[in-house]
Tab-separated table of C-alpha atoms in Angstrom:
chain	number	residue	atom	x	y	z
A	1146	UNK	CA	-0.013	-0.116	-0.066
A	1147	UNK	CA	2.771	2.548	1.075
A	1148	UNK	CA	4.440	1.624	-2.504
A	1149	UNK	CA	1.198	2.660	-4.209
A	1150	UNK	CA	0.972	5.642	-2.473
A	1151	UNK	CA	4.615	6.830	-3.196
A	1152	UNK	CA	3.744	5.885	-7.103
A	1153	UNK	CA	0.733	8.147	-6.913
A	1154	UNK	CA	2.595	10.843	-5.095
A	1155	UNK	CA	5.329	10.701	-7.578
A	1156	UNK	CA	3.107	10.525	-10.634
A	1157	UNK	CA	1.366	13.752	-9.365
A	1158	UNK	CA	4.471	15.844	-8.874
A	1159	UNK	CA	5.682	14.585	-12.483
A	1160	UNK	CA	2.484	16.080	-13.950
A	1161	UNK	CA	2.152	19.027	-11.880
A	1162	UNK	CA	5.916	19.818	-12.921
A	1163	UNK	CA	5.001	19.038	-16.747
A	1164	UNK	CA	1.977	21.467	-16.494
A	1165	UNK	CA	4.124	24.113	-14.660
A	1166	UNK	CA	6.776	23.656	-17.318
A	1167	UNK	CA	4.030	23.948	-20.252
A	1168	UNK	CA	2.691	27.045	-18.623
A	1169	UNK	CA	5.944	28.802	-18.578
A	1170	UNK	CA	6.583	28.610	-22.266
A	1171	UNK	CA	2.870	29.326	-22.841
A	1172	UNK	CA	1.946	26.065	-24.434
A	1173	UNK	CA	-1.555	24.517	-23.307
A	1174	UNK	CA	-0.926	20.984	-24.344
A	1175	UNK	CA	1.893	18.931	-25.872
A	1176	UNK	CA	0.602	18.849	-29.301
A	1177	UNK	CA	1.230	23.049	-29.265
A	1178	UNK	CA	4.776	22.749	-29.099
A	1179	UNK	CA	5.259	19.445	-30.945
A	1180	UNK	CA	6.681	19.953	-34.615
A	1181	UNK	CA	4.550	19.763	-37.900
A	1182	UNK	CA	4.348	20.573	-41.466
A	1183	UNK	CA	8.003	19.553	-41.791
A	1184	UNK	CA	9.626	20.276	-45.033
A	1185	UNK	CA	13.039	20.863	-46.809
A	1186	UNK	CA	14.442	23.521	-49.050
A	1187	UNK	CA	17.722	24.225	-50.746
A	1188	UNK	CA	19.613	27.217	-49.556
A	1189	UNK	CA	21.271	29.745	-51.676
A	1190	UNK	CA	23.756	26.835	-52.292
A	1191	UNK	CA	22.136	23.718	-52.991
A	1192	UNK	CA	24.773	21.804	-51.111
A	1193	UNK	CA	23.020	23.351	-48.019
A	1194	UNK	CA	19.327	22.340	-46.806
A	1195	UNK	CA	17.114	24.305	-44.600
A	1196	UNK	CA	14.672	22.655	-42.296
A	1197	UNK	CA	11.309	24.330	-41.791
A	1198	UNK	CA	8.691	23.271	-39.511
A	1199	UNK	CA	5.748	24.988	-37.426
A	1200	UNK	CA	4.623	24.582	-33.604
A	1201	UNK	CA	1.331	26.382	-32.568
A	1202	UNK	CA	3.185	27.862	-29.587
A	1203	UNK	CA	6.334	29.106	-28.809
A	1204	UNK	CA	8.826	26.883	-27.149
A	1205	UNK	CA	10.931	29.402	-25.849
A	1206	UNK	CA	13.900	27.235	-26.861
A	1207	UNK	CA	16.341	26.903	-29.562
A	1208	UNK	CA	14.831	25.478	-32.424
A	1209	UNK	CA	17.346	22.283	-32.904
A	1210	UNK	CA	17.951	19.628	-35.845
A	1211	UNK	CA	20.051	16.582	-34.877
A	1212	UNK	CA	21.335	14.765	-37.902
A	1213	UNK	CA	23.661	12.415	-38.755
A	1214	UNK	CA	24.750	9.387	-41.249
A	1215	UNK	CA	23.996	6.581	-38.996
A	1216	UNK	CA	19.929	6.464	-37.954
A	1217	UNK	CA	20.773	5.387	-34.443
A	1218	UNK	CA	23.323	7.616	-33.681
A	1219	UNK	CA	22.548	11.468	-34.696
A	1220	UNK	CA	25.976	12.889	-33.914
A	1221	UNK	CA	25.433	16.729	-35.219
A	1222	UNK	CA	23.074	19.296	-34.030
A	1223	UNK	CA	22.282	22.616	-35.893
A	1224	UNK	CA	20.492	25.499	-34.351
A	1225	UNK	CA	18.149	28.224	-35.869
A	1226	UNK	CA	15.264	30.278	-34.902
A	1227	UNK	CA	11.682	30.579	-34.844
A	1228	UNK	CA	9.554	33.514	-35.981
A	1229	UNK	CA	5.974	34.356	-34.715
A	1230	UNK	CA	3.595	34.534	-37.972
A	1231	UNK	CA	-0.034	35.748	-37.291
A	1232	UNK	CA	-2.486	34.940	-39.975
A	1233	UNK	CA	-4.454	38.347	-41.068
A	1234	UNK	CA	-7.858	37.138	-40.579
A	1235	UNK	CA	-10.343	37.703	-37.974
A	1236	UNK	CA	-9.000	35.519	-35.406
A	1237	UNK	CA	-5.355	36.521	-35.657
A	1238	UNK	CA	-4.490	33.156	-35.323
A	1239	UNK	CA	-0.828	32.393	-34.170
A	1240	UNK	CA	1.752	30.094	-34.831
A	1241	UNK	CA	5.863	29.754	-34.885
A	1242	UNK	CA	7.735	28.779	-38.026
A	1243	UNK	CA	10.961	27.405	-37.175
A	1244	UNK	CA	13.953	27.560	-39.448
A	1245	UNK	CA	17.375	25.536	-39.315
A	1246	UNK	CA	20.118	25.798	-42.080
A	1247	UNK	CA	22.078	22.611	-42.417
A	1248	UNK	CA	25.681	23.241	-43.953
A	1249	UNK	CA	28.919	21.260	-44.441
A	1250	UNK	CA	27.032	18.330	-45.633
A	1251	UNK	CA	28.769	15.592	-47.573
A	1252	UNK	CA	27.603	14.915	-51.318
A	1253	UNK	CA	25.694	12.004	-52.246
A	1254	UNK	CA	25.271	11.051	-48.900
A	1255	UNK	CA	22.183	9.594	-46.957
A	1256	UNK	CA	21.221	11.426	-43.750
A	1257	UNK	CA	19.119	11.073	-40.882
A	1258	UNK	CA	17.409	13.797	-38.775
A	1259	UNK	CA	14.881	15.003	-36.255
A	1260	UNK	CA	13.675	18.613	-35.589
A	1261	UNK	CA	12.202	20.211	-32.384
A	1262	UNK	CA	13.202	21.277	-29.214
A	1263	UNK	CA	13.617	19.776	-25.681
A	1264	UNK	CA	9.897	20.355	-25.325
A	1265	UNK	CA	9.086	17.983	-28.449
A	1266	UNK	CA	10.608	16.348	-31.535
A	1267	UNK	CA	9.611	15.087	-34.481
A	1268	UNK	CA	9.813	11.753	-36.328
A	1269	UNK	CA	12.961	10.855	-37.830
A	1270	UNK	CA	13.200	11.735	-41.368
A	1271	UNK	CA	16.053	11.293	-43.986
A	1272	UNK	CA	17.049	12.799	-46.893
A	1273	UNK	CA	19.877	12.119	-49.941
A	1274	UNK	CA	22.294	15.202	-50.575
A	1275	UNK	CA	22.950	16.301	-53.831
A	1276	UNK	CA	26.485	15.757	-55.973
A	1277	UNK	CA	28.203	18.893	-55.347
A	1278	UNK	CA	29.391	19.046	-58.902
A	1279	UNK	CA	27.574	20.235	-61.991
A	1280	UNK	CA	28.357	16.945	-63.625
A	1281	UNK	CA	24.931	14.670	-62.513
A	1282	UNK	CA	21.458	14.357	-63.498
A	1283	UNK	CA	18.943	15.801	-61.154
A	1284	UNK	CA	15.517	14.156	-61.335
A	1285	UNK	CA	12.702	16.435	-60.633
A	1286	UNK	CA	9.011	16.185	-59.977
A	1287	UNK	CA	7.245	19.287	-61.458
A	1288	UNK	CA	3.450	20.332	-60.747
A	1289	UNK	CA	1.356	23.446	-59.846
A	1290	UNK	CA	-2.187	24.029	-58.489
A	1291	UNK	CA	-2.094	21.201	-55.948
A	1292	UNK	CA	-4.881	21.349	-53.262
A	1293	UNK	CA	-6.005	20.153	-49.662
A	1294	UNK	CA	-9.387	19.225	-51.304
A	1295	UNK	CA	-9.189	16.787	-54.328
A	1296	UNK	CA	-5.413	16.131	-54.454
A	1297	UNK	CA	-5.396	14.083	-57.073
A	1298	UNK	CA	-1.862	13.207	-57.743
A	1299	UNK	CA	-0.714	13.356	-54.169
A	1300	UNK	CA	-0.376	9.541	-53.127
A	1301	UNK	CA	1.203	8.910	-56.086
A	1302	UNK	CA	3.695	11.718	-55.400
A	1303	UNK	CA	4.153	10.707	-51.856
A	1304	UNK	CA	4.996	7.099	-53.128
A	1305	UNK	CA	7.276	7.998	-55.642
A	1306	UNK	CA	9.148	10.456	-53.470
A	1307	UNK	CA	9.410	7.587	-50.802
A	1308	UNK	CA	10.842	5.369	-53.623
A	1309	UNK	CA	13.626	7.745	-54.464
A	1310	UNK	CA	12.408	8.753	-57.990
A	1311	UNK	CA	13.443	12.318	-57.159
A	1312	UNK	CA	15.945	14.699	-56.075
A	1313	UNK	CA	13.729	17.530	-55.337
A	1314	UNK	CA	10.039	18.979	-56.088
A	1315	UNK	CA	9.101	22.028	-58.332
A	1316	UNK	CA	5.869	23.210	-56.973
A	1317	UNK	CA	4.625	25.939	-59.291
A	1318	UNK	CA	2.238	28.028	-57.606
A	1319	UNK	CA	-1.296	27.591	-55.706
A	1320	UNK	CA	-0.954	25.848	-52.735
A	1321	UNK	CA	-3.805	24.082	-50.533
A	1322	UNK	CA	-6.568	26.362	-52.149
A	1323	UNK	CA	-5.980	28.582	-50.108
A	1324	UNK	CA	-3.271	28.648	-47.077
A	1325	UNK	CA	-5.179	31.318	-45.641
A	1326	UNK	CA	-8.691	29.917	-45.141
A	1327	UNK	CA	-10.315	28.761	-41.706
A	1328	UNK	CA	-7.809	31.454	-40.205
A	1329	UNK	CA	-4.820	29.604	-41.835
A	1330	UNK	CA	-5.859	26.086	-40.513
A	1331	UNK	CA	-6.314	25.201	-44.133
A	1332	UNK	CA	-2.797	26.027	-44.850
A	1333	UNK	CA	-1.753	23.732	-42.088
A	1334	UNK	CA	-3.606	21.058	-42.933
A	1335	UNK	CA	-2.036	21.242	-46.476
A	1336	UNK	CA	1.522	21.564	-45.167
A	1337	UNK	CA	0.848	18.359	-43.219
A	1338	UNK	CA	-0.543	16.647	-46.754
A	1339	UNK	CA	2.874	17.183	-48.443
A	1340	UNK	CA	5.260	16.335	-45.398
A	1341	UNK	CA	5.410	12.581	-46.631
A	1342	UNK	CA	6.711	14.422	-49.699
A	1343	UNK	CA	8.872	17.733	-48.573
A	1344	UNK	CA	10.164	16.137	-45.341
A	1345	UNK	CA	12.398	14.072	-47.431
A	1346	UNK	CA	12.972	16.130	-50.406
A	1347	UNK	CA	13.824	19.467	-51.151
A	1348	UNK	CA	10.419	21.175	-52.030
A	1349	UNK	CA	11.069	24.348	-54.383
A	1350	UNK	CA	8.148	26.831	-54.973
A	1351	UNK	CA	6.919	29.651	-56.788
A	1352	UNK	CA	3.893	32.090	-56.059
A	1353	UNK	CA	0.711	31.703	-57.340
A	1354	UNK	CA	-2.296	33.745	-57.417
A	1355	UNK	CA	-4.039	31.746	-54.816
A	1356	UNK	CA	-1.696	32.932	-52.232
A	1357	UNK	CA	-2.400	36.531	-52.571
A	1358	UNK	CA	-4.278	37.240	-49.491
A	1359	UNK	CA	-2.766	39.654	-47.137
A	1360	UNK	CA	0.140	40.342	-49.479
A	1361	UNK	CA	1.216	36.754	-50.040
A	1362	UNK	CA	1.854	36.788	-46.027
A	1363	UNK	CA	1.345	32.734	-45.814
A	1364	UNK	CA	3.383	31.952	-48.774
A	1365	UNK	CA	6.438	34.502	-47.448
A	1366	UNK	CA	5.991	32.975	-43.759
A	1367	UNK	CA	5.650	29.101	-44.374
A	1368	UNK	CA	8.344	28.423	-47.359
A	1369	UNK	CA	11.865	29.077	-47.092
A	1370	UNK	CA	13.405	29.635	-50.364
A	1371	UNK	CA	16.921	31.036	-51.611
A	1372	UNK	CA	17.755	34.861	-51.683
A	1373	UNK	CA	16.308	37.833	-49.601
A	1374	UNK	CA	13.051	38.311	-51.368
A	1375	UNK	CA	10.793	35.817	-49.185
A	1376	UNK	CA	10.927	33.258	-52.014
A	1377	UNK	CA	8.985	35.370	-54.683
A	1378	UNK	CA	11.976	35.599	-56.855
A	1379	UNK	CA	15.318	33.584	-56.201
A	1380	UNK	CA	17.708	31.337	-58.366
A	1381	UNK	CA	20.196	28.517	-57.575
A	1382	UNK	CA	22.276	26.132	-59.456
A	1383	UNK	CA	21.283	22.428	-59.668
A	1384	UNK	CA	23.713	19.979	-61.809
A	1385	UNK	CA	24.170	21.715	-64.938
A	1386	UNK	CA	21.443	24.067	-64.952
A	1387	UNK	CA	20.558	27.283	-63.493
A	1388	UNK	CA	16.921	27.383	-61.952
A	1389	UNK	CA	15.208	30.896	-61.780
A	1390	UNK	CA	11.860	31.295	-59.777
A	1391	UNK	CA	9.810	34.427	-60.363
A	1392	UNK	CA	6.567	35.930	-59.419
A	1393	UNK	CA	4.357	36.358	-62.130
A	1394	UNK	CA	1.673	37.696	-59.801
A	1395	UNK	CA	3.570	41.317	-59.673
A	1396	UNK	CA	2.008	41.910	-62.774
A	1397	UNK	CA	-1.641	41.245	-61.878
A	1398	UNK	CA	-1.809	42.518	-58.324
A	1399	UNK	CA	-0.755	45.825	-58.648
A	1400	UNK	CA	-2.599	47.158	-55.815
A	1401	UNK	CA	0.314	46.200	-54.021
A	1402	UNK	CA	2.486	48.407	-56.387
A	1403	UNK	CA	4.459	48.911	-59.473
A	1404	UNK	CA	7.918	49.011	-57.656
A	1405	UNK	CA	7.695	45.140	-57.231
A	1406	UNK	CA	7.592	44.691	-60.697
A	1407	UNK	CA	10.645	47.005	-61.841
A	1408	UNK	CA	12.746	45.376	-58.743
A	1409	UNK	CA	11.918	41.918	-60.374
A	1410	UNK	CA	12.870	42.996	-63.698
A	1411	UNK	CA	16.207	44.584	-62.723
A	1412	UNK	CA	16.982	41.410	-60.672
A	1413	UNK	CA	16.099	38.953	-63.396
A	1414	UNK	CA	18.259	40.819	-65.956
A	1415	UNK	CA	21.195	40.759	-63.590
A	1416	UNK	CA	20.535	37.243	-63.132
A	1417	UNK	CA	20.492	36.314	-66.378
A	1418	UNK	CA	23.746	38.208	-67.174
A	1419	UNK	CA	25.383	36.549	-64.690
A	1420	UNK	CA	23.940	33.035	-65.747
A	1421	UNK	CA	25.416	33.843	-69.250
A	1422	UNK	CA	28.846	34.938	-68.315
A	1423	UNK	CA	30.875	32.039	-70.233
A	1424	UNK	CA	32.597	30.567	-67.057
A	1425	UNK	CA	28.878	30.113	-65.887
A	1426	UNK	CA	27.099	28.866	-68.986
A	1427	UNK	CA	29.674	26.572	-70.202
A	1428	UNK	CA	29.354	24.832	-66.786
A	1429	UNK	CA	25.644	24.960	-66.504
A	1430	UNK	CA	24.244	25.348	-70.228
A	1431	UNK	CA	20.718	24.867	-69.470
A	1432	UNK	CA	18.539	28.106	-67.827
A	1433	UNK	CA	15.142	26.997	-66.782
A	1434	UNK	CA	12.474	29.220	-65.359
A	1435	UNK	CA	9.510	28.689	-63.299
A	1436	UNK	CA	6.645	31.070	-62.514
A	1437	UNK	CA	2.726	30.664	-62.042
A	1438	UNK	CA	1.227	32.056	-64.871
A	1439	UNK	CA	1.810	30.863	-68.580
A	1440	UNK	CA	2.419	33.338	-71.652
A	1441	UNK	CA	0.692	31.381	-73.971
A	1442	UNK	CA	-2.188	28.403	-73.099
A	1443	UNK	CA	-4.906	27.426	-75.758
A	1444	UNK	CA	-7.461	26.688	-72.831
A	1445	UNK	CA	-11.367	27.959	-72.695
A	1446	UNK	CA	-11.248	30.022	-69.151
A	1447	UNK	CA	-10.488	33.453	-70.905
A	1448	UNK	CA	-7.259	33.989	-68.492
A	1449	UNK	CA	-4.725	36.084	-69.302
A	1450	UNK	CA	-2.560	33.460	-71.398
A	1451	UNK	CA	-5.555	32.859	-73.778
A	1452	UNK	CA	-5.148	36.433	-75.244
A	1453	UNK	CA	-2.733	37.747	-77.642
A	1454	UNK	CA	-0.860	40.222	-75.324
A	1455	UNK	CA	-0.121	38.379	-72.131
A	1456	UNK	CA	0.946	40.673	-69.566
A	1457	UNK	CA	4.121	39.099	-68.635
A	1458	UNK	CA	4.826	38.344	-72.254
A	1459	UNK	CA	4.439	42.046	-73.589
A	1460	UNK	CA	4.772	43.907	-70.443
A	1461	UNK	CA	2.680	47.010	-69.177
A	1462	UNK	CA	0.977	49.536	-71.149
A	1463	UNK	CA	1.651	50.620	-74.774
A	1464	UNK	CA	5.385	50.778	-74.092
A	1465	UNK	CA	5.619	47.038	-73.076
A	1466	UNK	CA	7.390	47.806	-69.725
A	1467	UNK	CA	9.115	45.098	-68.049
A	1468	UNK	CA	8.096	42.354	-70.449
A	1469	UNK	CA	9.493	38.934	-69.539
A	1470	UNK	CA	9.592	37.361	-72.897
A	1471	UNK	CA	12.050	39.462	-74.738
A	1472	UNK	CA	14.114	38.815	-71.850
A	1473	UNK	CA	13.860	35.397	-71.803
A	1474	UNK	CA	14.542	35.171	-75.623
A	1475	UNK	CA	17.793	37.539	-75.609
A	1476	UNK	CA	19.234	35.181	-72.460
A	1477	UNK	CA	18.755	32.054	-73.799
A	1478	UNK	CA	16.379	30.562	-71.624
A	1479	UNK	CA	16.037	26.704	-72.503
A	1480	UNK	CA	12.724	25.652	-70.729
A	1481	UNK	CA	10.001	27.685	-69.382
A	1482	UNK	CA	7.707	25.758	-66.459
A	1483	UNK	CA	4.434	27.199	-65.776
A	1484	UNK	CA	1.043	26.280	-64.054
A	1485	UNK	CA	-2.289	27.940	-63.244
A	1486	UNK	CA	-4.280	26.347	-66.010
A	1487	UNK	CA	-5.218	22.966	-64.570
A	1488	UNK	CA	-4.149	20.897	-67.510
A	1489	UNK	CA	-1.151	19.903	-69.313
A	1490	UNK	CA	0.253	21.627	-72.520
A	1491	UNK	CA	3.657	21.687	-74.278
A	1492	UNK	CA	4.526	24.034	-77.018
A	1493	UNK	CA	6.852	24.125	-80.063
A	1494	UNK	CA	10.027	26.505	-79.234
A	1495	UNK	CA	8.222	29.837	-79.701
A	1496	UNK	CA	8.915	33.790	-79.408
A	1497	UNK	CA	6.602	36.368	-80.193
A	1498	UNK	CA	4.113	33.896	-81.234
A	1499	UNK	CA	6.615	32.508	-84.059
A	1500	UNK	CA	7.486	28.730	-84.034
A	1501	UNK	CA	11.088	28.887	-83.757
A	1502	UNK	CA	11.639	24.882	-84.163
A	1503	UNK	CA	15.234	23.511	-84.500
A	1504	UNK	CA	14.363	21.876	-87.961
A	1505	UNK	CA	11.393	20.539	-89.263
A	1506	UNK	CA	12.354	16.937	-88.385
A	1507	UNK	CA	13.783	17.716	-84.949
A	1508	UNK	CA	11.888	20.676	-83.466
A	1509	UNK	CA	13.662	20.465	-80.438
A	1510	UNK	CA	16.958	19.810	-81.202
A	1511	UNK	CA	18.871	23.039	-81.261
A	1512	UNK	CA	15.771	25.178	-80.717
A	1513	UNK	CA	15.624	28.672	-81.540
A	1514	UNK	CA	13.526	29.670	-78.998
A	1515	UNK	CA	12.427	28.992	-75.432
A	1516	UNK	CA	10.267	25.622	-74.799
A	1517	UNK	CA	7.172	26.421	-72.695
A	1518	UNK	CA	5.368	23.791	-70.585
A	1519	UNK	CA	2.411	24.208	-68.518
A	1520	UNK	CA	1.803	21.824	-65.882
A	1521	UNK	CA	-0.922	22.527	-63.449
A	1522	UNK	CA	-3.190	19.647	-63.332
A	1523	UNK	CA	-1.892	17.960	-59.829
A	1524	UNK	CA	-5.155	18.330	-58.452
A	1525	UNK	CA	-7.698	20.928	-56.634
A	1526	UNK	CA	-11.169	21.803	-55.566
A	1527	UNK	CA	-11.387	23.725	-58.850
A	1528	UNK	CA	-11.063	20.622	-60.926
A	1529	UNK	CA	-9.892	20.664	-64.559
A	1530	UNK	CA	-9.763	23.243	-67.524
A	1531	UNK	CA	-10.863	22.596	-70.969
A	1532	UNK	CA	-9.203	23.279	-74.123
A	1533	UNK	CA	-10.311	24.998	-77.033
A	1534	UNK	CA	-11.274	22.347	-79.886
A	1535	UNK	CA	-8.755	23.455	-82.395
A	1536	UNK	CA	-5.238	23.002	-81.469
A	1537	UNK	CA	-3.375	26.303	-82.256
A	1538	UNK	CA	-0.031	26.021	-84.423
A	1539	UNK	CA	2.253	26.715	-81.553
A	1540	UNK	CA	0.583	23.975	-79.250
A	1541	UNK	CA	2.387	20.434	-79.916
A	1542	UNK	CA	0.542	18.459	-77.237
A	1543	UNK	CA	-2.251	18.879	-74.337
A	1544	UNK	CA	-4.104	16.850	-71.726
A	1545	UNK	CA	-6.128	17.801	-69.099
A	1546	UNK	CA	-5.650	14.309	-67.178
A	1547	UNK	CA	-4.721	14.824	-63.622
A	1548	UNK	CA	-1.361	14.422	-63.319
A	1549	UNK	CA	2.391	16.103	-62.867
A	1550	UNK	CA	5.571	16.264	-64.816
A	1551	UNK	CA	8.997	14.626	-64.415
A	1552	UNK	CA	12.004	16.494	-65.553
A	1553	UNK	CA	15.601	14.757	-66.108
A	1554	UNK	CA	18.553	17.321	-66.693
A	1555	UNK	CA	20.553	14.502	-67.935
A	1556	UNK	CA	23.513	16.207	-69.133
A	1557	UNK	CA	25.010	19.356	-70.553
A	1558	UNK	CA	23.456	18.599	-74.187
A	1559	UNK	CA	20.313	16.552	-72.916
A	1560	UNK	CA	17.131	17.302	-71.075
A	1561	UNK	CA	13.776	14.993	-70.530
A	1562	UNK	CA	10.553	15.950	-69.416
A	1563	UNK	CA	7.439	13.671	-69.378
A	1564	UNK	CA	4.126	14.106	-68.265
A	1565	UNK	CA	2.271	11.539	-65.948
A	1566	UNK	CA	-1.097	10.873	-66.155
A	1567	UNK	CA	-2.892	9.934	-62.516
A	1568	UNK	CA	-6.386	9.552	-64.714
A	1569	UNK	CA	-4.477	6.767	-66.484
A	1570	UNK	CA	-2.687	4.806	-63.365
A	1571	UNK	CA	0.645	6.539	-63.705
A	1572	UNK	CA	0.803	6.087	-67.362
A	1573	UNK	CA	3.360	8.533	-69.045
A	1574	UNK	CA	1.147	10.452	-71.724
A	1575	UNK	CA	3.747	12.666	-73.102
A	1576	UNK	CA	7.291	12.369	-73.378
A	1577	UNK	CA	10.159	14.459	-75.292
A	1578	UNK	CA	13.724	15.429	-75.204
A	1579	UNK	CA	15.404	18.863	-75.696
A	1580	UNK	CA	19.160	18.744	-77.245
A	1581	UNK	CA	21.662	21.074	-78.001
A	1582	UNK	CA	25.266	20.632	-79.385
A	1583	UNK	CA	26.726	23.872	-78.007
A	1584	UNK	CA	26.156	25.480	-74.702
A	1585	UNK	CA	24.978	28.807	-75.905
A	1586	UNK	CA	21.902	27.342	-77.830
A	1587	UNK	CA	20.357	30.050	-80.210
A	1588	UNK	CA	22.559	33.143	-78.819
A	1589	UNK	CA	25.781	31.889	-80.735
A	1590	UNK	CA	25.290	34.921	-82.734
A	1591	UNK	CA	25.847	36.903	-79.735
A	1592	UNK	CA	28.729	35.078	-78.481
């Protein structure tokens, strides 16, 4: 009986201490300080990774990642910070978003990690680091417009990510539908849904129109992209490619000011000029852009890309200020990835509505203009977008099956893209190569 009393007293003391400690840090339950919504991203140098997660209350502790190459022995610890994020809705709901940067990682090495603090840890995850050189072949999943409701492609993507099919993911805008809804709780739910992908692979993003609420605050707070512009514009090197992410939304939400358009245009010009410096373009001959709204599309929904003079393509007003298509053409962009339309569409090499194939027999061999691909059919509550009946002269292939793209940057001369149909149980419905036998492509005349 005395032993039972002692056990009850000790249990009571332990519970009292636990509640006292949680009260000190402002937490109302263990769940409030438990890491959730865990995702990885490349830092400015793709050899470094950023681990990002949320807790519903402050931990008043350092944000920690324990990691190592042996699952049972995580010998390294990295420390980061947490930042309070307040949703812009009426409830002013709060969460704390933690970021920890991992540096000095060994190339092509599998690491195990967990994140959190001494108040609560995540489950154990793992990731595989990339090759530190430019001479390897990145494998990427590419898609946009994935929602929390009707996420048709999600389970297949989760499985393929777990099976090691990809080195990273490019999500080209529109998340959750929408991250701000339910005072941000829908965003939390969506971030938990992609965790089986994003906790294992760098999840690289572009901003879309569905992130606009409260001046894109949820997008800027939840994701950790390279650069200093809250993930709205950034670039990084990956294998033999230079990757650029831009915000097409600056052109459509001018209520936030015209300055953002000019700033991005100047930044993009400088970035493309640097990527085209001979010492850079020789090492990384491929330039790939991603942005949410396409310059061209053949859908029936009357979006801007269905019109002759798309804003991002021709720029603003009669003076064509900040037009992106001439900039892409001048600096030899090879592949432009888009979403927004809930469908898939591959174009012939195209500039200023003029088809510029490499040749009649081999249109994608040494193409004379960028190749545009729209891949926005991952699945969301707005379902699919239909196409006009007649295939335009500049469009090569299109499908409105739910699905996503796989991109292989094979080497300095070959790039492969295929479209997977989720409707057809993972069948590849489109498949093509872009090849070039010299690094400057269609800018040789300017070399």
